[in-house]
């Protein structure tokens, strides 16, 4: 039973050079029509697949805070009208925010709308690098927005950081981390830059005009990230995520624990009732399908037991807690070694996995070679 909801707001005030998410420049877009279609999808989805309780809501994008105040207020009315009755008492309600610049009026509206966790897409505190990657904010905007959120009462804040940026040095990345620690936030996500098709960076790379750090430099930055987070009291609970105790992202753990979730909005993915679905991405197609069918699905895949077990491995191994042997038996009525014993033994011999505390986990070396490990479990 799905107990988490992802809502996609695909509008941005500017397009970052690395982003391949489903997004659109907000000017002249049918924002209100989109929100009306979003409401219809929520209504139809909940009617067909009613939840017992909702433990997390995550509003992502795009840039959800790009919405004008009136449309932002309308979005909160939609959420509480159709989902509010299912919220449990300890719900985690996350909203992605762009720090360029985030007004006090919007922060207050987020607070009044029930949001209790903010995720800021800071990426780096180096202004030159911010320009290179196409971000519209500067480091001072990020600092001001985070302090303003804290003054407004937000006590659960995540900061996204990206490393291995074009021309970035290990010194620059360490400087960004040190500046980030001065903000007193509760959670960090740190990702290595990935060059994806249909992005500005992909086109530059094909033309030989993108200077990226070497693989060794990238590995050094990741090691710096891990070591500095630990020194400053942030526990690594997933390959790319670090939190003060008790502030781990409940919503993202839904994905890594291979649990079901609702995905609402253009281009969103969902996993409900044993079926993975993909929504139409283009706005006109999304709205048309909603008005015609009530649902915007363009792909539906019934997940087999074998696929569920594979997903349990390559998603669960992202967590530092790893994959529990007992929980695997509870979920699938099969022993993990009966299904994946050969793969596990091979990866243990390579020093990429270890078996401790009743779980199979990545070693520190395995953290650096996660994709190699994950692919081993996809048959």
Short mmCIF file of C-alpha atoms in Angstrom, two decimals:
data_model
loop_
_atom_site.label_atom_id
_atom_site.label_comp_id
_atom_site.label_asym_id
_atom_site.label_seq_id
_atom_site.Cartn_x
_atom_site.Cartn_y
_atom_site.Cartn_z
CA UNK A 1 0.00 0.00 0.00
CA UNK A 2 1.43 3.38 -1.07
CA UNK A 3 1.91 5.83 1.81
CA UNK A 4 4.07 8.47 0.12
CA UNK A 5 3.14 11.06 -2.50
CA UNK A 6 5.38 12.81 -5.02
CA UNK A 7 3.94 15.87 -6.78
CA UNK A 8 5.75 17.26 -9.84
CA UNK A 9 5.71 20.98 -10.62
CA UNK A 10 7.59 21.23 -13.94
CA UNK A 11 8.10 25.00 -14.11
CA UNK A 12 11.39 26.88 -13.76
CA UNK A 13 12.45 30.53 -13.92
CA UNK A 14 15.68 29.42 -15.65
CA UNK A 15 17.00 26.11 -17.01
CA UNK A 16 20.20 24.69 -15.50
CA UNK A 17 22.82 23.36 -17.91
CA UNK A 18 22.91 19.87 -16.31
CA UNK A 19 19.20 19.24 -15.68
CA UNK A 20 17.36 16.51 -17.58
CA UNK A 21 14.22 16.48 -15.42
CA UNK A 22 10.86 17.18 -17.01
CA UNK A 23 10.73 20.97 -16.86
CA UNK A 24 9.59 24.06 -18.78
CA UNK A 25 10.47 27.74 -18.66
CA UNK A 26 7.51 29.20 -16.74
CA UNK A 27 6.86 32.30 -18.90
CA UNK A 28 3.68 31.96 -20.96
CA UNK A 29 2.98 28.45 -19.73
CA UNK A 30 -0.58 27.36 -18.82
CA UNK A 31 0.26 27.11 -15.12
CA UNK A 32 -3.30 27.29 -13.80
CA UNK A 33 -4.57 24.75 -16.35
CA UNK A 34 -1.77 22.45 -15.30
CA UNK A 35 -2.72 22.70 -11.63
CA UNK A 36 -6.35 21.95 -12.46
CA UNK A 37 -5.22 18.81 -14.33
CA UNK A 38 -2.97 17.92 -11.38
CA UNK A 39 -5.98 18.15 -9.07
CA UNK A 40 -7.98 15.83 -11.33
CA UNK A 41 -5.15 13.29 -11.34
CA UNK A 42 -4.94 13.35 -7.54
CA UNK A 43 -8.72 12.96 -7.23
CA UNK A 44 -8.91 10.05 -9.67
CA UNK A 45 -5.82 8.33 -8.24
CA UNK A 46 -7.02 8.47 -4.65
CA UNK A 47 -10.47 7.23 -5.68
CA UNK A 48 -8.98 4.24 -7.51
CA UNK A 49 -6.13 3.50 -5.07
CA UNK A 50 -7.15 4.93 -1.68
CA UNK A 51 -4.39 5.09 0.94
CA UNK A 52 -4.80 4.11 4.58
CA UNK A 53 -2.52 6.93 5.66
CA UNK A 54 0.05 9.21 4.04
CA UNK A 55 3.40 9.51 5.82
CA UNK A 56 5.29 11.75 3.35
CA UNK A 57 4.56 14.33 0.67
CA UNK A 58 7.35 15.64 -1.56
CA UNK A 59 6.76 18.50 -3.98
CA UNK A 60 9.56 18.61 -6.55
CA UNK A 61 10.28 19.82 -10.03
CA UNK A 62 11.25 21.78 -11.92
CA UNK A 63 11.14 24.49 -9.31
CA UNK A 64 7.93 24.44 -7.22
CA UNK A 65 8.74 27.83 -5.68
CA UNK A 66 8.69 29.34 -9.19
CA UNK A 67 4.89 29.34 -8.89
CA UNK A 68 3.38 32.78 -8.27
CA UNK A 69 1.86 33.27 -4.80
CA UNK A 70 -1.71 32.84 -6.04
CA UNK A 71 -0.93 29.57 -7.82
CA UNK A 72 1.14 28.35 -4.86
CA UNK A 73 -1.84 28.96 -2.57
CA UNK A 74 -4.07 27.11 -5.05
CA UNK A 75 -1.68 24.15 -4.99
CA UNK A 76 -1.88 23.93 -1.19
CA UNK A 77 -5.68 24.06 -1.35
CA UNK A 78 -5.58 21.12 -3.78
CA UNK A 79 -3.23 19.11 -1.58
CA UNK A 80 -5.20 19.59 1.63
CA UNK A 81 -8.58 19.14 -0.05
CA UNK A 82 -7.77 15.73 -1.52
CA UNK A 83 -4.91 14.38 0.61
CA UNK A 84 -5.11 16.16 3.95
CA UNK A 85 -7.60 13.71 5.46
CA UNK A 86 -5.04 10.93 4.99
CA UNK A 87 -2.07 12.73 6.59
CA UNK A 88 -0.72 10.98 9.66
CA UNK A 89 0.33 13.00 12.72
CA UNK A 90 4.05 12.80 11.96
CA UNK A 91 3.87 13.54 8.25
CA UNK A 92 7.02 14.76 6.52
CA UNK A 93 5.99 17.44 4.01
CA UNK A 94 8.94 18.48 1.82
CA UNK A 95 9.06 21.30 -0.70
CA UNK A 96 11.94 21.92 -3.10
CA UNK A 97 13.03 25.55 -3.18
CA UNK A 98 15.23 27.68 -5.38
CA UNK A 99 17.21 30.24 -3.34
CA UNK A 100 17.07 32.86 -6.11
CA UNK A 101 15.64 34.81 -4.31
CA UNK A 102 12.99 33.23 -2.08
CA UNK A 103 10.69 35.93 -0.69
CA UNK A 104 9.44 36.04 2.88
CA UNK A 105 5.87 35.92 1.54
CA UNK A 106 6.51 32.59 -0.17
CA UNK A 107 8.30 31.13 2.83
CA UNK A 108 5.37 32.12 5.07
CA UNK A 109 2.94 30.59 2.58
CA UNK A 110 4.93 27.35 2.58
CA UNK A 111 4.84 27.30 6.38
CA UNK A 112 1.11 28.05 6.49
CA UNK A 113 0.56 25.36 3.84
CA UNK A 114 1.88 22.70 6.21
CA UNK A 115 5.37 22.27 4.76
CA UNK A 116 7.79 21.20 7.51
CA UNK A 117 10.88 20.36 5.46
CA UNK A 118 12.61 22.49 2.82
CA UNK A 119 15.15 21.30 0.26
CA UNK A 120 17.31 24.04 -1.25
CA UNK A 121 19.05 23.47 -4.59
CA UNK A 122 22.24 25.33 -3.66
CA UNK A 123 24.69 23.05 -5.58
CA UNK A 124 27.81 25.13 -4.80
CA UNK A 125 28.82 28.27 -2.89
CA UNK A 126 31.25 29.29 -5.63
CA UNK A 127 29.70 32.10 -7.68
CA UNK A 128 31.77 31.41 -10.78
CA UNK A 129 30.73 27.76 -10.79
CA UNK A 130 27.10 28.79 -10.29
CA UNK A 131 27.33 30.82 -13.51
CA UNK A 132 29.00 27.93 -15.35
CA UNK A 133 26.23 25.46 -14.43
CA UNK A 134 23.45 27.92 -15.31
CA UNK A 135 22.08 28.61 -11.84
CA UNK A 136 20.16 31.87 -11.44
CA UNK A 137 21.16 32.50 -7.82
CA UNK A 138 24.41 33.49 -6.15
CA UNK A 139 25.86 32.13 -2.93
CA UNK A 140 24.61 35.11 -0.90
CA UNK A 141 21.05 34.39 -2.11
CA UNK A 142 21.31 30.84 -0.77
CA UNK A 143 22.58 32.02 2.61
CA UNK A 144 19.86 34.66 2.92
CA UNK A 145 17.07 32.28 1.88
CA UNK A 146 18.16 29.58 4.33
CA UNK A 147 18.49 32.06 7.20
CA UNK A 148 15.07 33.50 6.33
CA UNK A 149 13.54 30.02 6.38
CA UNK A 150 15.11 29.34 9.78
CA UNK A 151 13.83 32.66 11.15
CA UNK A 152 10.35 31.71 9.89
CA UNK A 153 10.48 28.52 11.94
CA UNK A 154 11.74 25.81 9.60
CA UNK A 155 13.83 23.36 11.60
CA UNK A 156 14.32 20.64 8.98
CA UNK A 157 16.29 21.90 5.97
CA UNK A 158 18.22 20.03 3.29
CA UNK A 159 20.90 21.53 1.07
CA UNK A 160 21.72 19.89 -2.28
CA UNK A 161 25.38 20.02 -3.37
CA UNK A 162 26.92 18.88 -6.66
CA UNK A 163 30.58 18.03 -7.12
CA UNK A 164 32.80 17.21 -10.11
CA UNK A 165 31.53 20.36 -11.82
CA UNK A 166 33.30 21.71 -14.93
CA UNK A 167 36.67 23.11 -13.89
CA UNK A 168 36.02 22.46 -10.19
CA UNK A 169 39.00 21.64 -7.96
CA UNK A 170 39.00 19.63 -4.75
CA UNK A 171 39.92 22.87 -2.93
CA UNK A 172 36.82 24.60 -4.30
CA UNK A 173 34.60 21.70 -3.28
CA UNK A 174 36.02 21.59 0.24
CA UNK A 175 35.46 25.35 0.52
CA UNK A 176 31.81 24.87 -0.47
CA UNK A 177 31.36 22.20 2.18
CA UNK A 178 32.93 24.37 4.87
CA UNK A 179 30.60 27.25 3.98
CA UNK A 180 27.62 24.88 4.01
CA UNK A 181 28.38 23.76 7.56
CA UNK A 182 28.07 27.35 8.83
CA UNK A 183 24.35 27.38 7.96
CA UNK A 184 23.24 24.97 10.68
CA UNK A 185 21.00 22.84 8.45
CA UNK A 186 19.96 19.30 9.32
CA UNK A 187 20.55 17.41 6.06
CA UNK A 188 22.82 17.38 3.02
CA UNK A 189 22.55 15.59 -0.31
CA UNK A 190 25.80 15.44 -2.29
CA UNK A 191 25.78 14.23 -5.89
CA UNK A 192 28.42 13.81 -8.54
CA UNK A 193 27.57 15.66 -11.74
CA UNK A 194 26.03 13.35 -14.33
CA UNK A 195 26.05 14.41 -17.98
CA UNK A 196 22.64 13.52 -19.40
CA UNK A 197 21.36 13.67 -23.01
CA UNK A 198 19.32 16.70 -24.09
CA UNK A 199 21.17 19.06 -21.73
CA UNK A 200 23.44 22.02 -22.43
CA UNK A 201 26.37 20.17 -20.87
CA UNK A 202 25.78 17.10 -23.04
CA UNK A 203 25.95 19.21 -26.19
CA UNK A 204 29.12 20.94 -24.97
CA UNK A 205 30.71 17.59 -24.13
CA UNK A 206 29.98 16.25 -27.63
CA UNK A 207 31.74 19.31 -29.06
CA UNK A 208 34.74 18.79 -26.77
CA UNK A 209 34.03 22.06 -24.94
CA UNK A 210 33.35 20.71 -21.44
CA UNK A 211 36.33 20.38 -19.10
CA UNK A 212 35.44 18.00 -16.28
CA UNK A 213 37.52 16.78 -13.32
CA UNK A 214 39.20 13.40 -13.77
CA UNK A 215 37.74 10.22 -12.27
CA UNK A 216 40.44 10.34 -9.56
CA UNK A 217 39.52 13.95 -8.71
CA UNK A 218 35.86 13.00 -8.60
CA UNK A 219 36.64 10.14 -6.20
CA UNK A 220 38.70 12.51 -4.04
CA UNK A 221 35.76 14.93 -3.82
CA UNK A 222 33.44 12.10 -2.76
CA UNK A 223 35.92 11.02 -0.10
CA UNK A 224 36.17 14.62 1.13
CA UNK A 225 32.37 14.74 1.30
CA UNK A 226 32.15 11.55 3.37
CA UNK A 227 34.99 12.51 5.75
CA UNK A 228 33.88 16.10 6.34
CA UNK A 229 30.26 15.12 6.94
CA UNK A 230 31.34 12.59 9.55
CA UNK A 231 33.63 15.13 11.29
CA UNK A 232 30.72 17.56 11.55
CA UNK A 233 28.20 15.10 12.97
CA UNK A 234 26.25 14.21 9.83
CA UNK A 235 25.66 10.47 9.50
CA UNK A 236 25.84 8.96 6.03
CA UNK A 237 22.69 6.85 5.72
CA UNK A 238 22.70 6.51 1.92
CA UNK A 239 25.36 6.78 -0.77
CA UNK A 240 24.66 10.49 -1.39
CA UNK A 241 22.77 11.56 1.74
CA UNK A 242 23.87 12.75 5.18
CA UNK A 243 21.79 13.81 8.17
CA UNK A 244 21.93 14.78 11.78
CA UNK A 245 20.42 11.91 13.82
CA UNK A 246 16.64 11.83 13.36
CA UNK A 247 16.60 14.01 10.24
CA UNK A 248 16.94 11.35 7.55
CA UNK A 249 14.59 11.92 4.59
CA UNK A 250 11.57 9.70 5.20
CA UNK A 251 10.32 10.27 1.67
CA UNK A 252 13.53 9.22 -0.07
CA UNK A 253 13.79 6.20 2.22
CA UNK A 254 10.48 5.12 0.69
CA UNK A 255 12.31 4.67 -2.63
CA UNK A 256 15.41 3.02 -1.17
CA UNK A 257 13.31 0.64 0.94
CA UNK A 258 11.50 -0.38 -2.25
CA UNK A 259 8.09 0.72 -0.96
CA UNK A 260 5.18 1.87 -3.11
CA UNK A 261 4.39 5.55 -3.73
CA UNK A 262 2.07 7.82 -5.69
CA UNK A 263 3.62 9.93 -8.46
CA UNK A 264 1.44 12.82 -9.60
CA UNK A 265 2.15 15.33 -12.37
CA UNK A 266 3.68 15.61 -15.84
CA UNK A 267 6.51 13.12 -16.27
CA UNK A 268 6.08 11.67 -12.78
CA UNK A 269 6.72 8.00 -12.04
CA UNK A 270 4.61 5.97 -9.60
CA UNK A 271 4.61 2.52 -8.02
CA UNK A 272 1.14 1.55 -6.83
CA UNK A 273 -0.56 -1.81 -6.42
CA UNK A 274 2.44 -3.68 -7.82
CA UNK A 275 2.55 -1.62 -11.04
CA UNK A 276 5.12 0.97 -12.09
CA UNK A 277 3.65 3.74 -14.23
CA UNK A 278 5.06 6.69 -16.18
CA UNK A 279 3.04 9.85 -16.81
CA UNK A 280 3.13 11.86 -20.04
CA UNK A 281 5.76 14.58 -19.87
CA UNK A 282 4.68 17.29 -22.37
CA UNK A 283 2.16 19.65 -20.75
CA UNK A 284 -0.43 19.51 -23.52
CA UNK A 285 -0.29 15.71 -23.68
CA UNK A 286 -0.56 15.45 -19.91
CA UNK A 287 -3.59 17.76 -19.70
CA UNK A 288 -5.27 16.10 -22.69
CA UNK A 289 -4.90 12.60 -21.23
CA UNK A 290 -6.21 13.74 -17.85
CA UNK A 291 -9.29 15.33 -19.43
CA UNK A 292 -9.88 12.30 -21.66
CA UNK A 293 -9.08 9.36 -19.39
CA UNK A 294 -8.65 10.74 -15.90
CA UNK A 295 -5.10 9.36 -15.88
CA UNK A 296 -2.00 10.46 -17.84
CA UNK A 297 -0.19 7.11 -18.08
CA UNK A 298 1.94 6.37 -21.14
CA UNK A 299 3.65 3.29 -19.67
CA UNK A 300 2.48 0.62 -17.22
CA UNK A 301 4.57 -2.31 -16.07
CA UNK A 302 3.48 -5.06 -13.70
CA UNK A 303 6.53 -5.77 -11.53
CA UNK A 304 7.35 -9.47 -11.32
CA UNK A 305 8.56 -11.14 -8.13
CA UNK A 306 12.03 -11.52 -9.65
CA UNK A 307 12.11 -7.79 -10.47
CA UNK A 308 10.93 -6.90 -6.96
CA UNK A 309 13.77 -8.92 -5.48
CA UNK A 310 16.31 -7.31 -7.80
CA UNK A 311 14.99 -3.86 -6.88
CA UNK A 312 15.22 -4.76 -3.20
CA UNK A 313 18.92 -5.32 -3.73
CA UNK A 314 20.02 -2.44 -5.95
CA UNK A 315 17.83 0.10 -4.15
CA UNK A 316 18.41 -1.22 -0.64
CA UNK A 317 22.18 -1.39 -1.04
CA UNK A 318 22.21 2.38 -1.51
CA UNK A 319 21.49 2.62 2.23
CA UNK A 320 24.41 2.27 4.63
CA UNK A 321 22.15 -0.08 6.64
CA UNK A 322 22.07 -2.33 3.57
CA UNK A 323 19.54 -5.08 2.86
CA UNK A 324 18.22 -7.00 5.87
CA UNK A 325 18.34 -10.79 5.45
CA UNK A 326 15.28 -11.25 7.71
CA UNK A 327 13.25 -8.54 6.01
CA UNK A 328 14.02 -10.07 2.61
CA UNK A 329 12.52 -13.35 3.83
CA UNK A 330 9.45 -11.53 5.20
CA UNK A 331 8.85 -9.74 1.91
CA UNK A 332 9.48 -12.58 -0.53
CA UNK A 333 9.34 -15.81 1.50
CA UNK A 334 12.77 -16.64 0.11
CA UNK A 335 16.27 -16.51 1.53
CA UNK A 336 18.45 -13.80 0.05
CA UNK A 337 21.30 -16.29 -0.45
CA UNK A 338 19.00 -18.70 -2.29
CA UNK A 339 18.35 -16.01 -4.91
CA UNK A 340 21.57 -13.96 -4.91
CA UNK A 341 24.12 -16.09 -3.05
CA UNK A 342 26.51 -16.33 -6.01
CA UNK A 343 26.46 -12.58 -6.63
CA UNK A 344 26.87 -11.71 -2.95
CA UNK A 345 29.82 -14.08 -2.47
CA UNK A 346 31.55 -12.74 -5.57
CA UNK A 347 31.16 -9.10 -4.42
CA UNK A 348 32.30 -9.96 -0.88
CA UNK A 349 35.49 -11.49 -2.32
CA UNK A 350 36.03 -8.29 -4.35
CA UNK A 351 35.75 -6.25 -1.16
CA UNK A 352 32.64 -4.40 -2.37
CA UNK A 353 30.09 -6.01 -0.02
CA UNK A 354 30.16 -7.15 3.59
CA UNK A 355 27.78 -9.17 5.74
CA UNK A 356 27.27 -7.64 9.20
CA UNK A 357 24.44 -7.19 11.71
CA UNK A 358 22.17 -9.51 9.74
CA UNK A 359 22.42 -7.40 6.60
CA UNK A 360 24.31 -7.24 3.32
CA UNK A 361 25.99 -3.84 2.91
CA UNK A 362 28.35 -1.90 0.71
CA UNK A 363 31.88 -1.55 2.02
CA UNK A 364 33.58 1.84 1.77
CA UNK A 365 35.18 0.69 -1.50
CA UNK A 366 31.74 -0.46 -2.60
CA UNK A 367 30.42 3.07 -2.07
CA UNK A 368 32.82 4.31 -4.75
CA UNK A 369 31.80 1.55 -7.16
CA UNK A 370 28.08 1.43 -6.41
CA UNK A 371 26.90 1.18 -10.02
CA UNK A 372 29.10 -1.89 -10.61
CA UNK A 373 27.56 -3.52 -7.54
CA UNK A 374 23.96 -2.64 -8.45
CA UNK A 375 24.24 -3.93 -12.01
CA UNK A 376 25.31 -7.31 -10.67
CA UNK A 377 21.80 -7.89 -9.30
CA UNK A 378 19.93 -7.06 -12.49
CA UNK A 379 19.34 -10.33 -14.32
#
